[in-house]
């Protein structure tokens, strides 16, 4: 604000948006430009200390995640601590650096310090999940005493009740429960992770939706765990019971937990469960993940070569192959044979893509594999729909974004639609909290007010720019509309929450997977035309279907279209820019029909004035299939 207490000037608003511009550059994976932009924010003493502290943390993350410059990273965090009144995010970032340095004891102590500084439930969750992860790390050198494990589990379980289905909490609680021999808590955490209805009359999403129990592949594991875990006493359980649980966890794609139980050091070697293939596969997954992440780090810096990704994966697989073929040491080893064998034995799915000039790996494990009918504008196809979990790598972009965004799905060369379940599950629960939790709602309200002032400034300098305030307003509108719809049916309390999460999940999958990826699958049915289309053109067409055919076009628009990558050199960025131009054109031509439209303001920040039907019509106007 100006020193006289009046309205912000255009220059002041532009300066205040400099942090967002730096974040946008990072999202576009322009590491050099982002680093420079964050540096300018940090140096600008006219900006609020909180923004400068956030820029310092971003710079610290770049230094430790990409450059491995620990000293510079800590220096930036010291500056963030000096500037920021809120200590929690800086302390948690320091714990992450220590973990990466394999200074596990100090990392655990620092994560506990962050927990003591957490002032919101969300921050408590972040700190506790890190503490739990450190306690579960194999060979970390952290004394994972029963007391520490049980204390952390006891703190996580109440959060699990309020955040049922949230993946990281659920899986960590499951691991900690196994470690503390608490079978009842382990079963509840497992059911939470895979969204198994706690009661038979709970709402089920069905149709393979993101949070629903529609995973036949897991039914056998669920049956075994439901019988065994209520009577679980850890090492004192019979060998048969432990073997059944190990096998069930492996079939449920929880290979790290299965391998740990099979090699539980508390059990004498002669009484341990013999499961060498599961142990070898877990070791392969750990080696592959480390190899791939290091490859991504080097490529982000412009180092290394794409061939290193394939070579590193094959090198990590050789010990596994030897273990799987002990009876035939001469068994031929090739990439194709590896993919086929681990696909059959462990449900693995491997897919290579290219982002720009960087080779990327998507590797996870099938928990659903079924046929799905797709129909758009009179065109139909029956395709294979695969749902993945227990991801080893979700691609270069997801690794780069470090939890701030993630790939959700794709169509592979065979025309199969692939959905990454972890990219979908937590979002609806977070949306519920943003609407109903006073702390979350207040925080989002403040961000909406701040960004709304800045959106017009950004749009005046770039008519098609990414507008974070608009994205927040559209998400709020969509959430409020769904909440009102469900309340009108008489739902309240836990039933309302479950129905909201269930329906929002269904709507997100319907637009981003069935409509978007379904358009790609239909395009593939027209091979000649598809061959001559650029990747940006294919993404443009898929995004048009994603919104025009969505149960809620606002949700679809804010998923991967109204995004910080607008206009970058990626196929998605180019498609999103083309859509922004089409939206501005349609709104300009139809401004008389838009209630509340203000001709003195830029056009794009007023997208939230459109009705759902107007949004669909605007997107159909750009689609040759809809004409």
Coordinates of C-alpha atoms in Angstrom, one line a residue:
X1 CA 0.0 0.0 0.0
X2 CA 1.1 3.6 -0.5
X3 CA 2.5 5.4 2.5
X4 CA -0.5 7.7 2.5
X5 CA -2.9 4.8 3.0
X6 CA -4.7 5.3 -0.3
X7 CA -5.3 2.8 -3.1
X8 CA -2.5 0.9 -4.6
X9 CA -1.0 2.4 -7.7
X10 CA -0.5 0.3 -10.9
X11 CA 3.3 0.3 -10.2
X12 CA 2.7 -1.0 -6.7
X13 CA 0.3 -3.7 -7.9
X14 CA 2.8 -4.8 -10.6
X15 CA 5.6 -5.1 -8.0
X16 CA 3.3 -7.1 -5.7
X17 CA 2.7 -9.6 -8.5
X18 CA 6.4 -10.2 -9.0
X19 CA 6.4 -13.2 -6.7
X20 CA 3.6 -14.8 -8.7
X21 CA 5.5 -14.2 -12.0
X22 CA 8.5 -16.0 -10.5
X23 CA 6.3 -18.9 -9.5
X24 CA 4.9 -19.0 -13.0
X25 CA 8.4 -19.3 -14.5
X26 CA 9.1 -22.1 -12.1
X27 CA 5.9 -23.9 -13.1
X28 CA 7.0 -23.5 -16.8
X29 CA 10.3 -25.3 -15.8
X30 CA 12.5 -22.3 -16.7
X31 CA 14.9 -22.9 -13.8
X32 CA 17.3 -20.1 -14.7
X33 CA 14.7 -17.4 -15.2
X34 CA 12.8 -18.5 -12.1
X35 CA 15.9 -18.3 -10.0
X36 CA 16.6 -14.8 -11.2
X37 CA 13.0 -13.7 -10.6
X38 CA 13.0 -15.1 -7.1
X39 CA 16.3 -13.3 -6.5
X40 CA 14.8 -10.0 -7.6
X41 CA 11.9 -10.5 -5.2
X42 CA 14.2 -11.2 -2.3
X43 CA 16.3 -8.1 -3.1
X44 CA 13.2 -5.8 -3.4
X45 CA 13.0 -4.2 0.1
X46 CA 9.8 -2.5 -1.0
X47 CA 7.9 -5.8 -1.0
X48 CA 6.3 -7.3 2.1
X49 CA 8.7 -9.4 4.2
X50 CA 6.5 -12.4 3.9
X51 CA 6.8 -12.4 0.1
X52 CA 10.5 -12.0 0.3
X53 CA 10.7 -14.8 2.8
X54 CA 8.8 -17.1 0.5
X55 CA 11.1 -16.2 -2.4
X56 CA 14.1 -17.1 -0.2
X57 CA 12.6 -20.5 0.5
X58 CA 12.0 -21.0 -3.2
X59 CA 15.6 -20.2 -3.9
X60 CA 16.7 -22.6 -1.1
X61 CA 14.7 -25.3 -2.8
X62 CA 16.3 -24.7 -6.1
X63 CA 19.8 -24.8 -4.5
X64 CA 19.3 -28.1 -2.7
X65 CA 17.0 -30.0 -5.1
X66 CA 18.8 -29.0 -8.3
X67 CA 22.2 -27.7 -7.6
X68 CA 23.0 -29.7 -4.4
X69 CA 24.5 -26.5 -3.0
X70 CA 23.7 -27.1 0.7
X71 CA 25.5 -24.1 2.0
X72 CA 23.7 -21.7 -0.3
X73 CA 20.4 -23.4 0.5
X74 CA 20.9 -23.0 4.3
X75 CA 21.9 -19.4 3.7
X76 CA 18.6 -18.6 2.0
X77 CA 16.7 -20.3 4.7
X78 CA 18.5 -18.2 7.3
X79 CA 17.4 -15.1 5.4
X80 CA 13.8 -16.5 5.2
X81 CA 13.9 -17.0 9.0
X82 CA 15.0 -13.4 9.5
X83 CA 12.3 -12.0 7.2
X84 CA 9.4 -14.3 8.1
X85 CA 7.2 -14.0 11.2
X86 CA 5.9 -17.6 10.5
X87 CA 8.7 -20.1 11.2
X88 CA 7.0 -23.3 10.2
X89 CA 7.6 -23.4 6.4
X90 CA 11.2 -22.5 6.8
X91 CA 11.8 -25.1 9.5
X92 CA 10.1 -27.8 7.5
X93 CA 12.2 -26.9 4.4
X94 CA 15.3 -27.2 6.5
X95 CA 14.2 -30.7 7.6
X96 CA 13.8 -31.7 3.9
X97 CA 17.3 -30.6 3.1
X98 CA 18.7 -32.6 6.1
X99 CA 16.8 -35.7 4.9
X100 CA 18.2 -35.3 1.4
X101 CA 21.7 -35.0 2.9
X102 CA 20.9 -38.3 4.8
X103 CA 21.3 -36.6 8.1
X104 CA 18.3 -38.4 9.4
X105 CA 18.5 -37.9 13.1
X106 CA 18.8 -34.1 12.7
X107 CA 16.1 -34.2 10.1
X108 CA 13.8 -35.9 12.6
X109 CA 14.6 -33.4 15.3
X110 CA 13.9 -30.5 12.9
X111 CA 10.6 -32.0 11.7
X112 CA 9.6 -32.2 15.3
X113 CA 10.5 -28.6 15.8
X114 CA 8.4 -27.8 12.8
X115 CA 5.5 -29.7 14.4
X116 CA 5.8 -27.5 17.5
X117 CA 5.5 -24.4 15.3
X118 CA 2.5 -25.6 13.3
X119 CA -0.5 -23.3 13.8
X120 CA -2.9 -25.0 11.4
X121 CA -4.2 -28.5 11.0
X122 CA -2.7 -28.6 7.5
X123 CA 0.7 -27.8 8.8
X124 CA 0.4 -30.4 11.5
X125 CA -0.3 -32.9 8.8
X126 CA 2.8 -31.8 6.8
X127 CA 5.1 -32.1 9.9
X128 CA 3.6 -35.4 11.1
X129 CA 3.9 -37.0 7.7
X130 CA 7.5 -36.1 7.5
X131 CA 8.2 -37.4 11.0
X132 CA 6.4 -40.7 10.0
X133 CA 8.3 -41.0 6.8
X134 CA 11.6 -40.6 8.6
X135 CA 10.7 -43.2 11.2
X136 CA 9.8 -45.6 8.4
X137 CA 12.9 -45.0 6.3
X138 CA 15.0 -48.3 6.1
X139 CA 18.5 -48.0 7.3
X140 CA 18.1 -44.3 8.1
X141 CA 20.0 -44.5 11.3
X142 CA 17.0 -43.0 13.2
X143 CA 16.3 -45.0 16.4
X144 CA 12.7 -45.8 15.5
X145 CA 11.7 -46.8 19.0
X146 CA 8.3 -48.3 19.7
X147 CA 7.6 -45.2 21.8
X148 CA 8.3 -42.8 19.0
X149 CA 6.4 -44.9 16.5
X150 CA 3.4 -45.2 18.7
X151 CA 3.4 -41.5 19.6
X152 CA 3.4 -40.5 16.0
X153 CA 0.7 -43.0 15.1
X154 CA -1.4 -41.7 18.0
X155 CA -1.1 -38.2 16.5
X156 CA -1.9 -39.3 13.0
X157 CA -5.0 -41.4 13.7
X158 CA -7.2 -38.5 14.7
X159 CA -6.1 -36.6 11.6
X160 CA -6.9 -39.7 9.6
X161 CA -10.5 -39.7 10.9
X162 CA -10.9 -36.1 9.7
X163 CA -9.1 -36.7 6.4
X164 CA -10.2 -40.2 5.4
X165 CA -8.8 -41.2 2.1
X166 CA -5.9 -38.7 2.1
X167 CA -3.1 -40.8 0.7
X168 CA 0.1 -39.8 2.5
X169 CA -1.5 -39.8 5.9
X170 CA -3.2 -43.1 5.3
X171 CA -0.1 -44.9 4.0
X172 CA 2.2 -43.6 6.7
X173 CA -0.4 -44.5 9.4
X174 CA -0.5 -48.0 7.8
X175 CA 3.3 -48.4 8.0
X176 CA 3.5 -47.1 11.5
X177 CA 0.7 -49.4 12.7
X178 CA 2.5 -52.4 11.2
X179 CA 5.7 -51.3 12.9
X180 CA 3.8 -51.0 16.3
X181 CA 1.9 -54.3 15.8
X182 CA -1.5 -52.5 15.9
X183 CA -3.6 -54.6 13.5
X184 CA -6.8 -52.7 14.0
X185 CA -5.2 -49.3 13.2
X186 CA -3.4 -50.9 10.2
X187 CA -6.7 -52.2 8.7
X188 CA -8.4 -48.8 9.2
X189 CA -5.4 -47.0 7.5
X190 CA -5.4 -49.5 4.6
X191 CA -9.1 -49.0 4.1
X192 CA -8.6 -45.3 4.2
X193 CA -5.8 -45.4 1.6
X194 CA -7.9 -47.3 -0.9
X195 CA -11.1 -45.6 0.1
X196 CA -12.8 -48.8 1.2
X197 CA -16.3 -47.9 2.6
X198 CA -16.2 -48.2 6.4
X199 CA -19.9 -49.1 6.3
X200 CA -21.9 -51.1 3.7
X201 CA -24.4 -48.2 3.3
X202 CA -21.7 -45.6 2.5
X203 CA -21.9 -43.9 -0.9
X204 CA -19.8 -45.7 -3.5
X205 CA -18.6 -43.8 -6.6
X206 CA -18.3 -46.8 -8.9
X207 CA -17.4 -46.7 -12.5
X208 CA -13.7 -46.7 -11.7
X209 CA -13.8 -43.2 -10.2
X210 CA -10.9 -41.6 -8.4
X211 CA -12.0 -42.2 -4.8
X212 CA -14.5 -45.1 -5.2
X213 CA -14.0 -48.7 -4.3
X214 CA -14.0 -50.1 -7.8
X215 CA -10.7 -52.0 -7.8
X216 CA -11.3 -55.8 -8.4
X217 CA -7.6 -56.4 -8.5
X218 CA -7.5 -55.5 -4.8
X219 CA -10.5 -57.5 -3.6
X220 CA -8.4 -60.6 -2.7
X221 CA -6.0 -58.5 -0.6
X222 CA -8.9 -56.7 1.1
X223 CA -10.4 -60.1 2.0
X224 CA -7.2 -61.4 3.5
X225 CA -6.3 -58.2 5.4
X226 CA -9.9 -58.0 6.8
X227 CA -9.4 -61.5 8.3
X228 CA -5.8 -61.2 9.5
X229 CA -5.2 -57.7 10.7
X230 CA -7.9 -57.6 13.5
X231 CA -5.9 -60.4 15.2
X232 CA -2.4 -59.1 14.2
X233 CA 0.3 -59.3 16.9
X234 CA 3.3 -58.6 14.7
X235 CA 6.2 -61.1 15.2
X236 CA 4.1 -63.2 17.5
X237 CA 1.6 -63.9 14.7
X238 CA 1.9 -67.3 13.2
X239 CA 4.2 -67.7 10.2
X240 CA 1.1 -68.6 8.1
X241 CA -0.6 -65.4 9.1
X242 CA 2.5 -63.3 8.3
X243 CA 2.9 -65.0 5.0
X244 CA -0.8 -64.3 4.1
X245 CA -0.3 -60.6 5.0
X246 CA 2.9 -60.3 3.0
X247 CA 1.2 -61.9 -0.1
X248 CA -1.8 -59.7 0.3
X249 CA 0.3 -56.5 0.6
X250 CA 2.2 -57.4 -2.5
X251 CA -1.0 -58.1 -4.5
X252 CA -2.2 -54.7 -3.2
X253 CA 0.9 -53.1 -4.7
X254 CA 2.4 -52.2 -1.3
X255 CA 5.7 -53.7 -2.0
X256 CA 7.8 -51.8 0.6
X257 CA 5.5 -52.8 3.5
X258 CA 5.4 -56.4 2.2
X259 CA 9.2 -56.5 1.9
X260 CA 9.6 -55.1 5.4
X261 CA 7.3 -57.7 7.0
X262 CA 9.1 -60.5 5.1
X263 CA 12.5 -59.4 6.5
X264 CA 11.2 -58.1 9.9
X265 CA 14.4 -58.1 12.0
X266 CA 12.4 -58.9 15.1
X267 CA 11.7 -62.3 13.7
X268 CA 14.4 -65.0 13.8
X269 CA 15.7 -65.8 10.3
X270 CA 14.4 -69.4 10.4
X271 CA 10.8 -68.1 11.1
X272 CA 10.7 -65.3 8.6
X273 CA 8.4 -65.4 5.6
X274 CA 10.2 -66.5 2.5
X275 CA 9.4 -64.0 -0.2
X276 CA 12.6 -63.3 -2.1
X277 CA 10.9 -62.1 -5.3
X278 CA 8.9 -59.5 -3.4
X279 CA 12.0 -58.3 -1.6
X280 CA 14.0 -58.2 -4.8
X281 CA 11.3 -56.2 -6.5
X282 CA 11.1 -53.7 -3.7
X283 CA 14.8 -53.2 -3.9
X284 CA 14.5 -52.7 -7.7
X285 CA 11.8 -50.1 -7.2
X286 CA 13.9 -48.2 -4.7
X287 CA 17.0 -48.3 -6.9
X288 CA 14.9 -47.3 -10.0
X289 CA 13.3 -44.3 -8.2
X290 CA 16.7 -43.0 -7.0
X291 CA 18.2 -43.4 -10.5
X292 CA 15.3 -41.7 -12.3
X293 CA 15.2 -38.8 -9.9
X294 CA 18.9 -38.2 -10.2
X295 CA 18.5 -38.3 -14.0
X296 CA 15.7 -35.7 -13.8
X297 CA 17.9 -33.4 -11.7
X298 CA 20.7 -33.5 -14.2
X299 CA 18.4 -33.0 -17.1
X300 CA 16.9 -30.0 -15.4
X301 CA 20.4 -28.4 -15.2
X302 CA 20.9 -29.2 -18.9
X303 CA 23.3 -32.0 -18.1
X304 CA 23.3 -35.7 -19.0
X305 CA 21.5 -37.4 -22.0
X306 CA 18.1 -39.1 -22.5
X307 CA 19.7 -42.5 -23.0
X308 CA 20.7 -42.4 -19.3
X309 CA 17.1 -42.9 -18.3
X310 CA 16.7 -46.2 -20.1
X311 CA 20.2 -47.4 -19.2
X312 CA 19.7 -46.5 -15.5
X313 CA 16.4 -48.4 -15.4
X314 CA 17.9 -51.5 -17.0
X315 CA 20.9 -51.4 -14.6
X316 CA 18.6 -51.2 -11.6
X317 CA 16.6 -54.2 -13.0
X318 CA 19.6 -56.6 -13.5
X319 CA 19.7 -57.8 -9.9
X320 CA 15.9 -58.3 -10.0
X321 CA 16.1 -60.3 -13.2
X322 CA 18.7 -62.5 -11.6
X323 CA 16.5 -63.1 -8.6
X324 CA 13.5 -63.9 -10.7
X325 CA 15.4 -66.4 -12.8
X326 CA 17.6 -68.2 -10.3
X327 CA 16.6 -71.5 -11.9
X328 CA 17.7 -70.3 -15.4
X329 CA 20.7 -68.0 -15.2
X330 CA 20.9 -67.8 -19.0
X331 CA 17.4 -66.4 -19.3
X332 CA 17.6 -63.6 -21.9
X333 CA 17.3 -60.1 -20.5
X334 CA 15.9 -57.2 -22.5
X335 CA 13.7 -54.2 -21.9
X336 CA 10.7 -55.8 -23.5
X337 CA 11.0 -59.0 -21.5
X338 CA 11.5 -57.0 -18.3
X339 CA 8.3 -55.0 -18.9
X340 CA 6.3 -58.1 -19.7
X341 CA 7.5 -60.0 -16.7
X342 CA 7.1 -57.4 -14.0
X343 CA 3.8 -56.5 -15.6
X344 CA 2.5 -60.0 -15.2
X345 CA 4.1 -60.7 -11.7
X346 CA 3.6 -57.3 -10.0
X347 CA 1.1 -55.3 -12.1
X348 CA 3.8 -52.9 -13.2
X349 CA 3.1 -50.4 -16.0
X350 CA 5.9 -48.6 -17.7
X351 CA 5.6 -45.7 -20.3
X352 CA 8.1 -43.3 -21.7
X353 CA 7.2 -39.8 -22.9
X354 CA 9.1 -36.8 -24.0
X355 CA 8.7 -33.3 -22.5
X356 CA 10.4 -30.8 -24.7
X357 CA 13.8 -32.4 -25.3
X358 CA 13.7 -34.4 -22.0
X359 CA 12.8 -38.1 -21.9
X360 CA 10.4 -38.9 -19.1
X361 CA 9.2 -42.1 -17.3
X362 CA 5.8 -42.9 -16.0
X363 CA 5.9 -46.1 -13.9
X364 CA 3.2 -47.3 -11.5
X365 CA 1.2 -50.4 -10.7
X366 CA -2.3 -51.3 -11.9
X367 CA -5.1 -51.4 -9.4
X368 CA -7.9 -51.3 -12.0
X369 CA -7.9 -52.5 -15.6
X370 CA -11.2 -52.5 -17.4
X371 CA -13.1 -51.6 -20.6
X372 CA -14.7 -48.1 -20.9
X373 CA -17.0 -46.8 -23.6
X374 CA -16.3 -43.3 -24.8
X375 CA -18.8 -41.2 -26.8
X376 CA -18.3 -37.6 -28.0
X377 CA -20.3 -35.8 -30.7
X378 CA -21.6 -39.0 -32.3
X379 CA -18.2 -40.7 -32.3
X380 CA -17.7 -43.8 -30.0
X381 CA -15.0 -46.2 -29.0
X382 CA -14.5 -48.8 -26.3
X383 CA -11.1 -48.4 -24.7
X384 CA -9.0 -49.9 -22.0
X385 CA -9.0 -47.8 -18.8
X386 CA -6.0 -48.4 -16.5
X387 CA -5.8 -46.9 -13.0
X388 CA -2.3 -46.8 -11.5
X389 CA -1.1 -46.4 -7.9
X390 CA 2.2 -46.9 -6.0
X391 CA 4.0 -44.7 -8.5
X392 CA 7.8 -45.0 -8.9
X393 CA 7.9 -42.0 -11.2
X394 CA 5.1 -39.9 -12.5
X395 CA 7.2 -38.1 -15.1
X396 CA 9.7 -35.4 -15.3
X397 CA 7.2 -32.5 -14.9
X398 CA 5.7 -34.0 -11.7
X399 CA 9.2 -34.4 -10.2
X400 CA 10.1 -30.9 -11.2
X401 CA 7.0 -29.4 -9.6
X402 CA 7.7 -31.1 -6.3
X403 CA 4.2 -31.6 -5.1
X404 CA 2.7 -28.4 -6.4
X405 CA 1.2 -30.1 -9.5
X406 CA 1.2 -33.6 -11.0
X407 CA 0.4 -35.5 -14.2
X408 CA -3.0 -37.1 -14.0
X409 CA -3.2 -39.3 -17.1
X410 CA -2.5 -39.9 -20.7
X411 CA -3.4 -42.2 -23.7
X412 CA -0.6 -44.6 -24.6
X413 CA 0.4 -45.9 -28.0
X414 CA -2.1 -48.8 -27.8
X415 CA -5.0 -46.3 -27.2
X416 CA -5.4 -47.2 -23.6
X417 CA -6.4 -44.4 -21.2
X418 CA -4.2 -44.3 -18.1
X419 CA -5.2 -42.5 -14.9
X420 CA -2.7 -41.8 -12.0
X421 CA -4.8 -42.3 -8.9
X422 CA -2.6 -40.3 -6.5
X423 CA -3.0 -37.2 -8.6
X424 CA -6.8 -37.3 -8.0
X425 CA -7.5 -38.5 -4.5
X426 CA -6.5 -35.7 -2.2
X427 CA -7.9 -32.8 -4.2
X428 CA -11.6 -33.2 -3.4
X429 CA -10.8 -33.5 0.4
X430 CA -8.7 -30.3 0.2
X431 CA -11.6 -28.6 -1.7
X432 CA -14.0 -29.6 1.2
X433 CA -11.6 -28.2 3.8
X434 CA -11.2 -24.9 1.8
X435 CA -15.0 -24.5 1.9
X436 CA -15.7 -25.6 5.4
X437 CA -12.6 -25.2 7.6
X438 CA -12.6 -21.7 9.1
X439 CA -8.8 -21.5 8.9
X440 CA -8.6 -22.7 5.3
X441 CA -11.5 -20.6 4.2
X442 CA -10.1 -17.4 5.7
X443 CA -6.7 -18.1 4.0
X444 CA -8.3 -18.6 0.6
X445 CA -10.6 -15.6 1.1
X446 CA -7.5 -13.4 1.7
X447 CA -5.8 -14.8 -1.4
X448 CA -8.9 -14.2 -3.6
X449 CA -9.0 -10.6 -2.5
X450 CA -5.3 -10.0 -3.1
X451 CA -5.2 -11.7 -6.5
X452 CA -8.4 -10.1 -7.7
X453 CA -6.7 -6.7 -7.5
X454 CA -3.8 -8.0 -9.4
X455 CA -5.6 -9.9 -12.2
X456 CA -6.7 -6.8 -14.0
X457 CA -3.2 -5.5 -13.9
X458 CA -1.8 -8.7 -15.4
X459 CA -4.5 -8.8 -18.0
X460 CA -3.9 -5.3 -19.2
X461 CA -0.3 -6.1 -19.9
X462 CA -1.1 -9.5 -21.4
X463 CA -4.7 -10.1 -22.5
X464 CA -4.3 -13.9 -22.2
X465 CA -2.1 -14.2 -19.1
X466 CA -2.6 -16.7 -16.3
X467 CA -4.8 -15.2 -13.7
X468 CA -4.4 -16.9 -10.3
X469 CA -7.2 -14.9 -8.8
X470 CA -9.6 -16.0 -11.5
X471 CA -8.7 -19.6 -10.9
X472 CA -9.4 -19.3 -7.2
X473 CA -12.7 -17.6 -7.8
X474 CA -13.8 -20.3 -10.3
X475 CA -12.9 -23.1 -7.8
X476 CA -14.7 -21.4 -5.0
X477 CA -17.8 -21.0 -7.3
X478 CA -17.7 -24.7 -8.3
X479 CA -17.4 -25.8 -4.7
X480 CA -20.1 -23.6 -3.4
X481 CA -22.5 -24.7 -6.1
X482 CA -21.9 -28.4 -5.4
X483 CA -22.2 -27.8 -1.7
X484 CA -25.6 -26.0 -2.1
X485 CA -26.8 -28.8 -4.4
X486 CA -26.0 -31.5 -1.9
X487 CA -27.5 -29.6 1.0
X488 CA -30.7 -29.1 -1.0
X489 CA -31.0 -32.9 -0.9
X490 CA -31.1 -32.8 2.9
X491 CA -27.5 -34.0 3.4
X492 CA -25.5 -32.8 6.4
X493 CA -22.7 -33.7 8.7
X494 CA -20.5 -36.7 7.7
X495 CA -23.0 -37.7 5.0
X496 CA -22.6 -34.3 3.4
X497 CA -18.8 -34.5 3.5
X498 CA -18.7 -38.0 2.0
X499 CA -21.2 -37.0 -0.8
X500 CA -19.2 -33.9 -1.6
X501 CA -15.9 -35.7 -1.9
X502 CA -17.5 -38.5 -3.9
X503 CA -19.3 -36.3 -6.4
X504 CA -16.4 -33.9 -6.9
X505 CA -14.1 -36.8 -7.5
X506 CA -16.6 -38.2 -10.1
X507 CA -16.8 -34.8 -11.8
X508 CA -13.1 -34.4 -12.0
X509 CA -12.5 -37.8 -13.5
X510 CA -15.4 -37.4 -15.9
X511 CA -13.8 -34.2 -17.4
X512 CA -10.0 -34.8 -17.1
X513 CA -10.0 -38.5 -17.9
X514 CA -13.1 -39.6 -19.7
X515 CA -13.6 -36.4 -21.7
X516 CA -10.0 -35.2 -22.2
X517 CA -8.2 -38.5 -22.5
X518 CA -11.2 -39.9 -24.2
X519 CA -10.9 -37.3 -27.0
X520 CA -7.3 -38.4 -27.5
X521 CA -8.5 -42.0 -27.7
X522 CA -11.1 -41.0 -30.3
X523 CA -8.6 -39.0 -32.3
X524 CA -6.4 -42.1 -32.4
X525 CA -9.2 -43.9 -34.2
X526 CA -8.7 -41.5 -37.1
X527 CA -5.0 -42.4 -37.8
X528 CA -4.4 -40.3 -40.9
X529 CA -5.8 -37.1 -39.6
X530 CA -4.2 -37.7 -36.2
X531 CA -0.8 -38.2 -37.8
X532 CA -1.0 -34.7 -39.4
X533 CA -2.0 -33.0 -36.2
X534 CA 0.6 -31.4 -34.0
X535 CA 0.8 -32.3 -30.3
X536 CA -0.5 -28.8 -29.4
X537 CA -3.4 -29.3 -31.8
X538 CA -4.3 -32.7 -30.1
X539 CA -4.1 -31.1 -26.7
X540 CA -6.3 -28.2 -27.8
X541 CA -9.0 -30.6 -29.1
X542 CA -8.9 -32.7 -25.9
X543 CA -9.2 -29.6 -23.7
X544 CA -12.2 -28.4 -25.6
X545 CA -13.9 -31.7 -24.9
X546 CA -12.7 -31.5 -21.3
X547 CA -14.8 -28.4 -20.6
X548 CA -17.7 -28.7 -23.1
X549 CA -18.6 -32.2 -22.0
X550 CA -17.8 -31.7 -18.3
X551 CA -20.4 -32.2 -15.5
X552 CA -19.0 -28.9 -14.1
X553 CA -17.1 -26.7 -16.6
X554 CA -15.6 -24.5 -13.9
X555 CA -13.8 -27.5 -12.3
X556 CA -12.6 -28.6 -15.7
X557 CA -11.3 -25.1 -16.7
X558 CA -9.2 -24.8 -13.5
X559 CA -7.8 -28.3 -13.7
X560 CA -5.1 -28.0 -16.4
X561 CA -6.3 -25.1 -18.7
X562 CA -6.3 -21.9 -16.6
X563 CA -2.7 -22.7 -15.7
X564 CA 0.6 -21.0 -15.2
X565 CA 1.9 -22.7 -18.3
X566 CA -0.2 -20.6 -20.6
X567 CA 1.9 -19.7 -23.6
X568 CA 5.0 -21.7 -22.8
X569 CA 6.7 -23.9 -25.4
X570 CA 4.9 -27.1 -24.3
X571 CA 2.0 -28.6 -26.2
X572 CA -0.3 -27.9 -23.2
X573 CA 1.0 -24.3 -22.9
X574 CA 0.3 -23.6 -26.5
X575 CA -3.1 -25.2 -26.4
X576 CA -4.0 -23.2 -23.3
X577 CA -3.0 -20.0 -25.0
X578 CA -5.1 -20.8 -28.0
X579 CA -8.1 -21.4 -25.6
X580 CA -7.6 -18.1 -23.8
X581 CA -7.7 -16.3 -27.1
X582 CA -10.8 -18.1 -28.1
X583 CA -12.5 -17.3 -24.7
X584 CA -11.6 -13.6 -25.0
X585 CA -13.0 -13.6 -28.6
X586 CA -16.2 -15.3 -27.7
X587 CA -16.8 -13.1 -24.6
X588 CA -16.1 -9.9 -26.7
X589 CA -18.6 -11.0 -29.3
X590 CA -21.3 -12.0 -26.7
X591 CA -20.7 -9.4 -24.0
X592 CA -24.3 -8.2 -24.2
X593 CA -25.4 -11.6 -22.9
X594 CA -23.0 -11.8 -20.0
X595 CA -24.6 -10.5 -16.9
X596 CA -22.4 -7.9 -15.1
X597 CA -19.9 -7.6 -17.9
X598 CA -17.8 -4.4 -17.5
X599 CA -16.4 -3.0 -20.8
X600 CA -13.9 -0.8 -18.9
X601 CA -12.2 -3.9 -17.5
X602 CA -10.0 -6.5 -19.4
X603 CA -12.1 -9.4 -20.7
X604 CA -10.3 -12.5 -19.3
X605 CA -10.7 -11.7 -15.6
X606 CA -14.4 -11.7 -16.1
X607 CA -14.7 -15.3 -17.1
X608 CA -16.2 -16.1 -13.7
X609 CA -19.3 -14.1 -14.8
X610 CA -20.2 -16.7 -17.4
X611 CA -22.8 -19.3 -16.6
X612 CA -22.0 -23.0 -17.0
X613 CA -23.9 -23.1 -20.2
X614 CA -22.1 -20.1 -21.6
X615 CA -18.7 -21.7 -20.7
X616 CA -19.7 -24.9 -22.6
X617 CA -20.9 -22.8 -25.6
X618 CA -17.7 -20.8 -25.7
X619 CA -15.7 -24.1 -25.9
X620 CA -17.9 -25.7 -28.4
X621 CA -17.5 -22.6 -30.6
X622 CA -13.8 -23.5 -31.0
X623 CA -14.4 -27.2 -31.7
X624 CA -14.9 -28.5 -35.3
X625 CA -16.6 -31.6 -34.0
X626 CA -19.3 -29.5 -32.3
X627 CA -20.2 -27.6 -35.5

